[in-house]
Amino acid sequence: APAAMAEATVFTATRSPSPKVALRVRGQAPPPPPTRSSVSKSRRLKTRQTRNNKLRISLGASSGPSSESYDTRRRAHGAKATTSESNERNKSRWLDVPRVSYHGVPGAFSSLAAKKLLPDCEPVACETLELVTASVTQWSSDIAILPIQNTLEGTLHDIQDRLVSSGLHIIGEVNIPIIHCLVALPHVEKTQVKRVLSHPSALAQCSTFLKEVDAVREAVYDTAYGAKVIKSESLEDTAAIASSEAAAKYGLKVLEKNIHDKERGENIQRYLILARDPAEYDESVSYKTSLVFTLDEGPGQLFKALSVFALRDMNITKIESRPLRANPILSTDEGTKQFNYIFYLDYLGHTSELKCKQAMRHLQEITPFFKVLGSYPSHG
């Protein structure tokens, strides 16, 4: 029994929060010094906290002590220039500059949205949507940015469906105007264009202009990629619909600017920012929450779900339904079959607020499937 008490005492003492007051049994060796792995873990935690503070400022959270400049923080931490070039790149990657993955190549509108959100970020180009989210889940980048809605073409459903299965949290949103340009090699004129390359959404947004040009439309996976192909292959009879930044990057000439279908209104795109961890809650910030749910078969089910928000005077800003891919057909009590829908809903508020907690608990009780995609600062 005394030996057991001694062991318990030693265990408690070595886990004491202050090593200066830690006790140890007479004759026992002193605790070993911190290992390299523990020091590395401590540095990673500090690095992650610094990076998260920068993201919180950019996404609209309160600044506090993390709002000071990077130079000030470096002096405070006593940062030193490293002799190894690789160490310098690694430090710049994880401490100074958040890595933002996006779909496309440099010059894509998603990369421009990333730069608007975080001017000093390091964009990470990804060829597929799967790679954009996987880059974050596998810690190759800090956050991802994906387009979700467009004022001319509506919701991008493939990306919307990916939000449910990605395992990431929405931590912010940003809206940017999309200014499409017809770009080509410097010596090519508009009358010489016989083919136009761009993303399918961009081609649809410029359908009126393309009728006037009378050129063959060819879809590629990204707007800036079309500009890149024209430059690399020296295509003299081909133009691309891309941003002016993409034209400048690949040495192309802007033949015509702002060519979207103006009769349909402004061309504005909404982007979502995704991260591994949810956004921190700040009472001084206005938030929006995105969620998905399904309904049981029967009359009044959607009314019951929406009443969860109406009874608490909560403002719904978006609701949209799509057939559920995993189980698209639902059998009714009358013996008929109908589509089984999943509902995407946005409302103003944060899940940490009392009425939002109550609404989420209530909605979860009356729906067979329910998931919060994220609560994030709302920018109108």
Coordinates of C-alpha atoms in Angstrom, one line a residue, residues 6-371:
A6 CA 4.2 6.6 -3.6
E7 CA 3.5 5.8 -7.2
A8 CA 0.3 7.8 -7.2
T9 CA 2.1 10.7 -5.6
V10 CA 4.7 10.6 -8.3
F11 CA 2.1 10.4 -11.1
T12 CA 0.3 13.4 -9.7
A13 CA 3.4 15.4 -9.1
T14 CA 4.9 14.9 -12.6
R15 CA 1.6 16.1 -14.1
S16 CA 1.6 19.3 -12.0
P17 CA 1.0 22.4 -14.1
S18 CA 4.0 24.1 -12.6
P19 CA 7.4 22.3 -12.7
K20 CA 8.8 24.5 -9.9
V21 CA 6.4 23.1 -7.3
A22 CA 6.4 19.5 -8.6
L23 CA 7.4 16.9 -6.0
R24 CA 9.2 13.6 -6.4
V25 CA 10.0 10.7 -4.2
R26 CA 13.5 10.6 -2.6
G27 CA 15.9 8.6 -4.7
Q28 CA 13.9 8.9 -7.9
A29 CA 15.7 10.3 -11.0
P30 CA 14.6 13.8 -12.1
P31 CA 12.1 14.0 -15.0
P32 CA 13.8 14.0 -18.4
P33 CA 14.2 17.3 -20.3
P34 CA 11.6 18.0 -23.0
T35 CA 12.2 15.9 -26.1
R36 CA 12.5 17.3 -29.6
S37 CA 9.0 16.0 -30.5
S38 CA 7.4 17.8 -27.6
V39 CA 9.1 21.0 -28.5
S40 CA 8.0 20.6 -32.1
K41 CA 4.5 20.0 -31.0
S42 CA 4.5 23.2 -28.9
R43 CA 5.8 25.2 -31.9
R44 CA 3.1 23.7 -34.1
L45 CA 0.4 24.7 -31.6
K46 CA 1.8 28.3 -31.5
T47 CA 2.0 28.3 -35.3
R48 CA -1.6 27.1 -35.6
Q49 CA -2.9 29.7 -33.1
T50 CA -1.1 32.5 -35.0
R51 CA -2.5 31.3 -38.4
N52 CA -6.0 31.0 -37.0
N53 CA -5.9 34.5 -35.5
K54 CA -5.0 35.9 -39.0
L55 CA -7.9 34.0 -40.5
R56 CA -10.3 35.2 -37.8
I57 CA -9.3 38.9 -38.6
S58 CA -9.8 38.4 -42.3
L59 CA -13.2 36.7 -41.9
G60 CA -14.6 39.4 -39.8
A61 CA -14.0 38.3 -36.2
S62 CA -12.8 40.7 -33.6
S63 CA -9.2 41.6 -33.8
G64 CA -7.8 41.8 -30.2
P65 CA -4.1 41.3 -29.7
S66 CA -3.8 39.3 -33.0
S67 CA -4.5 42.4 -35.0
E68 CA -1.0 43.7 -34.8
S69 CA 1.2 43.6 -37.9
Y70 CA 3.2 40.5 -38.8
D71 CA 6.5 42.4 -38.3
T72 CA 5.5 43.3 -34.7
R73 CA 4.6 39.6 -34.0
R74 CA 8.0 38.5 -35.4
R75 CA 9.9 40.9 -33.2
A76 CA 7.8 39.8 -30.2
H77 CA 8.6 36.2 -30.8
G78 CA 12.2 37.0 -31.5
A79 CA 12.1 35.5 -35.0
K80 CA 15.4 35.0 -36.7
A81 CA 16.4 34.4 -40.3
T82 CA 17.3 30.7 -40.8
T83 CA 20.4 29.6 -42.7
S84 CA 18.5 26.9 -44.5
E85 CA 16.5 28.0 -47.5
S86 CA 14.0 25.1 -47.1
N87 CA 13.4 26.0 -43.4
E88 CA 12.7 29.6 -44.5
R89 CA 10.2 28.4 -47.1
N90 CA 8.5 26.2 -44.5
K91 CA 8.3 29.0 -42.0
S92 CA 6.8 31.3 -44.5
R93 CA 4.3 28.7 -45.5
W94 CA 3.0 27.8 -42.1
L95 CA 3.5 31.0 -40.0
D96 CA 3.3 34.0 -42.3
V97 CA 1.1 33.0 -45.2
P98 CA -2.1 30.9 -45.0
R99 CA -2.3 28.4 -47.9
V100 CA -5.6 28.5 -49.7
S101 CA -6.6 25.7 -52.1
Y102 CA -8.8 26.5 -55.1
H103 CA -10.1 24.9 -58.3
G104 CA -8.3 26.0 -61.4
V105 CA -4.9 27.4 -62.5
P106 CA -3.3 30.8 -61.6
G107 CA -5.5 33.6 -62.8
A108 CA -8.8 31.8 -62.1
F109 CA -11.6 33.7 -60.5
S110 CA -11.3 31.5 -57.4
S111 CA -7.7 32.6 -56.9
L112 CA -8.8 36.2 -57.2
A113 CA -11.4 35.6 -54.6
A114 CA -8.8 34.1 -52.3
K115 CA -6.6 37.2 -52.8
K116 CA -9.5 39.4 -52.0
L117 CA -10.2 37.5 -48.8
L118 CA -6.5 37.1 -47.7
P119 CA -4.3 39.5 -49.7
D120 CA -1.1 37.9 -48.4
C121 CA -2.2 34.2 -48.8
E122 CA -0.5 31.6 -50.9
P123 CA -3.0 30.1 -53.4
V124 CA -2.7 26.4 -54.1
A125 CA -4.1 25.4 -57.5
C126 CA -6.0 22.1 -57.8
E127 CA -7.2 20.4 -61.0
T128 CA -10.3 18.8 -59.5
L129 CA -12.8 19.6 -56.8
E130 CA -11.8 16.5 -54.9
L131 CA -8.3 17.8 -54.6
V132 CA -9.5 21.1 -53.3
T133 CA -11.1 19.6 -50.2
A134 CA -8.6 16.8 -49.9
S135 CA -5.8 19.4 -49.8
V136 CA -7.3 20.7 -46.5
T137 CA -8.2 17.4 -44.9
Q138 CA -4.7 16.1 -45.6
W139 CA -3.1 19.3 -44.2
S140 CA -1.5 20.4 -47.5
S141 CA -3.3 23.7 -47.2
D142 CA -5.1 25.6 -44.4
I143 CA -8.4 26.5 -46.0
A144 CA -10.2 26.0 -49.3
I145 CA -12.3 28.4 -51.3
L146 CA -15.1 27.2 -53.6
P147 CA -17.8 29.0 -55.6
I148 CA -21.3 28.1 -54.5
Q149 CA -23.7 30.6 -56.2
N150 CA -23.9 32.9 -59.2
T151 CA -26.4 35.6 -59.8
L152 CA -26.8 34.6 -63.4
E153 CA -26.6 30.8 -63.3
G154 CA -27.8 30.0 -59.7
T155 CA -26.3 27.4 -57.4
L156 CA -23.4 25.2 -58.4
H157 CA -24.9 21.9 -57.4
D158 CA -21.8 19.6 -57.6
I159 CA -20.0 21.8 -55.1
Q160 CA -23.1 22.2 -52.9
D161 CA -23.4 18.4 -52.7
R162 CA -19.7 18.1 -51.8
L163 CA -20.2 20.3 -48.7
V164 CA -22.1 17.5 -47.1
S165 CA -19.5 14.8 -47.5
S166 CA -16.2 16.8 -47.3
G167 CA -16.0 16.7 -43.5
L168 CA -15.0 20.4 -43.6
H169 CA -16.6 23.4 -41.9
I170 CA -17.8 26.6 -43.6
I171 CA -15.9 29.4 -41.8
G172 CA -16.6 32.4 -44.1
E173 CA -18.0 33.7 -47.4
V174 CA -17.0 36.4 -49.9
N175 CA -18.9 37.9 -52.9
I176 CA -16.9 39.2 -55.9
P177 CA -18.0 40.6 -59.2
I178 CA -17.2 38.5 -62.2
I179 CA -15.9 40.4 -65.2
H180 CA -15.5 38.1 -68.1
C181 CA -13.2 39.2 -70.9
L182 CA -12.6 37.7 -74.4
V183 CA -8.8 37.2 -74.6
A184 CA -6.5 36.0 -77.4
L185 CA -2.9 36.2 -78.6
P186 CA -1.6 39.8 -79.0
H187 CA -1.8 39.8 -82.9
V188 CA -5.3 38.2 -83.1
E189 CA -8.3 40.3 -83.9
K190 CA -11.9 39.5 -82.9
T191 CA -12.9 38.7 -86.5
Q192 CA -10.3 35.9 -86.6
V193 CA -11.8 34.0 -83.7
K194 CA -13.3 30.7 -84.7
R195 CA -13.3 28.9 -81.3
V196 CA -13.9 30.0 -77.7
L197 CA -12.6 28.1 -74.7
S198 CA -13.9 28.5 -71.1
H199 CA -15.6 26.9 -68.2
P200 CA -19.2 25.8 -69.0
S201 CA -20.6 28.3 -66.5
A202 CA -18.7 31.2 -68.1
L203 CA -19.9 30.1 -71.6
A204 CA -23.5 30.1 -70.3
Q205 CA -23.1 33.5 -68.7
C206 CA -21.9 35.0 -72.0
S207 CA -24.3 33.3 -74.3
T208 CA -25.7 36.5 -75.9
F209 CA -22.2 37.8 -76.7
L210 CA -21.1 34.4 -78.2
K211 CA -24.1 34.4 -80.6
E212 CA -22.7 37.6 -82.1
V213 CA -19.2 36.2 -82.3
D214 CA -20.5 33.0 -84.1
A215 CA -17.7 30.8 -82.8
V216 CA -17.6 27.2 -81.7
R217 CA -17.8 26.9 -77.9
E218 CA -15.4 24.4 -76.2
A219 CA -15.7 23.7 -72.5
V220 CA -12.6 23.4 -70.3
Y221 CA -12.4 22.8 -66.6
D222 CA -11.4 26.4 -65.7
T223 CA -11.5 29.9 -67.3
A224 CA -7.9 30.7 -66.8
Y225 CA -6.9 27.2 -68.1
G226 CA -8.4 28.2 -71.5
A227 CA -6.1 31.3 -71.6
K228 CA -3.1 29.1 -70.6
V229 CA -3.8 26.6 -73.4
I230 CA -4.0 29.4 -76.0
K231 CA -0.6 30.7 -74.9
S232 CA 1.2 27.3 -74.6
E233 CA -0.1 26.1 -78.0
S234 CA -0.1 29.4 -79.8
L235 CA -3.7 29.0 -81.0
E236 CA -4.2 31.9 -83.4
D237 CA -7.9 31.2 -84.3
T238 CA -8.9 30.6 -80.6
A239 CA -10.0 33.0 -77.8
A240 CA -10.9 32.3 -74.2
I241 CA -13.3 33.8 -71.8
A242 CA -11.3 34.6 -68.7
S243 CA -10.3 37.4 -66.3
S244 CA -8.1 40.3 -67.3
E245 CA -5.6 39.0 -64.6
A246 CA -5.4 35.7 -66.5
A247 CA -4.8 37.6 -69.7
A248 CA -2.0 39.6 -68.2
K249 CA -0.4 36.5 -66.6
Y250 CA -0.3 34.5 -69.9
G251 CA 0.6 37.4 -72.1
L252 CA -2.8 37.7 -74.0
K253 CA -4.7 40.6 -75.3
V254 CA -8.2 41.6 -74.1
L255 CA -10.4 41.8 -77.2
E256 CA -13.5 42.8 -75.3
K257 CA -14.3 43.3 -71.6
N258 CA -17.4 42.7 -69.5
I259 CA -19.1 40.4 -72.0
H260 CA -21.6 38.7 -69.7
D261 CA -25.4 38.8 -70.4
K262 CA -26.1 42.2 -69.1
E263 CA -29.8 41.9 -69.7
R264 CA -29.9 39.3 -66.8
G265 CA -28.3 41.7 -64.3
E266 CA -25.0 41.9 -62.5
N267 CA -22.7 38.9 -62.5
I268 CA -21.7 38.3 -58.9
Q269 CA -20.3 35.1 -57.5
R270 CA -20.5 33.9 -53.9
Y271 CA -17.6 31.9 -52.5
L272 CA -17.5 29.8 -49.4
I273 CA -14.3 29.3 -47.3
L274 CA -13.9 25.8 -45.8
A275 CA -11.5 24.7 -43.0
R276 CA -10.9 21.7 -40.8
D277 CA -12.2 23.4 -37.6
P278 CA -15.3 25.5 -37.2
A279 CA -15.1 29.3 -36.9
E280 CA -14.8 30.8 -33.4
Y281 CA -17.8 32.6 -32.0
D282 CA -17.6 36.4 -31.3
E283 CA -20.7 38.1 -29.9
S284 CA -19.9 41.4 -31.7
V285 CA -20.1 39.8 -35.2
S286 CA -23.2 38.9 -37.2
Y287 CA -23.3 35.3 -38.3
K288 CA -24.9 33.1 -40.8
T289 CA -25.4 29.3 -40.5
S290 CA -25.7 26.8 -43.3
L291 CA -27.3 23.3 -42.7
V292 CA -28.9 20.4 -44.6
F293 CA -31.7 18.1 -43.6
T294 CA -34.2 15.6 -45.0
L295 CA -37.9 15.1 -44.3
D296 CA -40.1 12.1 -43.5
E297 CA -42.9 11.3 -45.9
G298 CA -46.2 12.8 -45.1
P299 CA -48.2 16.0 -45.3
G300 CA -46.9 19.2 -43.6
Q301 CA -43.4 18.0 -43.0
L302 CA -41.7 21.0 -44.6
F303 CA -44.1 23.3 -42.8
K304 CA -43.1 21.7 -39.5
A305 CA -39.4 22.1 -40.3
L306 CA -39.7 25.8 -41.2
S307 CA -41.9 26.5 -38.2
V308 CA -38.8 25.8 -36.1
F309 CA -37.4 29.0 -37.3
A310 CA -40.6 31.1 -37.5
L311 CA -41.6 30.4 -33.9
R312 CA -38.2 31.8 -32.8
D313 CA -38.3 34.8 -35.1
M314 CA -35.3 33.6 -37.0
N315 CA -34.5 35.0 -40.5
I316 CA -34.0 32.4 -43.3
T317 CA -31.9 33.8 -46.1
K318 CA -31.9 30.7 -48.4
I319 CA -33.7 27.4 -48.9
E320 CA -33.2 25.0 -51.7
S321 CA -33.9 21.3 -52.4
R322 CA -32.3 18.7 -54.5
P323 CA -33.1 15.0 -55.1
L324 CA -31.1 12.9 -52.5
R325 CA -28.5 11.0 -54.5
A326 CA -28.1 8.1 -52.1
N327 CA -31.9 7.4 -52.0
P328 CA -33.6 9.5 -54.7
I329 CA -37.0 7.7 -54.7
L330 CA -39.4 7.6 -51.7
S331 CA -42.5 5.4 -51.3
T332 CA -45.6 7.1 -49.9
D333 CA -48.3 5.7 -47.7
E334 CA -50.6 5.8 -50.8
G335 CA -48.4 3.3 -52.6
T336 CA -47.0 5.9 -55.0
K337 CA -43.3 6.9 -55.5
Q338 CA -41.9 10.4 -55.5
F339 CA -38.5 12.1 -55.3
N340 CA -36.8 12.1 -51.9
Y341 CA -35.3 15.6 -51.4
I342 CA -32.4 17.0 -49.3
F343 CA -32.9 20.6 -48.2
Y344 CA -30.1 23.3 -48.0
L345 CA -31.0 26.2 -45.7
D346 CA -29.2 29.3 -44.5
Y347 CA -30.3 31.4 -41.6
L348 CA -28.9 34.4 -39.7
G349 CA -27.4 33.4 -36.4
H350 CA -24.8 31.2 -34.8
T351 CA -25.3 27.8 -33.3
S352 CA -23.8 29.1 -30.0
E353 CA -26.7 31.5 -29.5
L354 CA -29.5 30.2 -27.3
K355 CA -32.4 30.4 -29.7
C356 CA -30.3 28.8 -32.4
K357 CA -29.4 25.9 -30.1
Q358 CA -33.1 25.4 -29.3
A359 CA -34.0 25.5 -33.0
M360 CA -31.3 23.0 -34.0
R361 CA -32.4 20.6 -31.2
H362 CA -36.0 21.0 -32.3
L363 CA -35.2 20.4 -36.0
Q364 CA -33.1 17.4 -35.2
E365 CA -36.1 15.8 -33.4
I366 CA -38.4 16.0 -36.4
T367 CA -36.0 15.2 -39.3
P368 CA -34.4 11.8 -40.2
F369 CA -31.1 13.5 -41.3
F370 CA -29.7 16.8 -40.1
K371 CA -26.2 18.4 -40.3

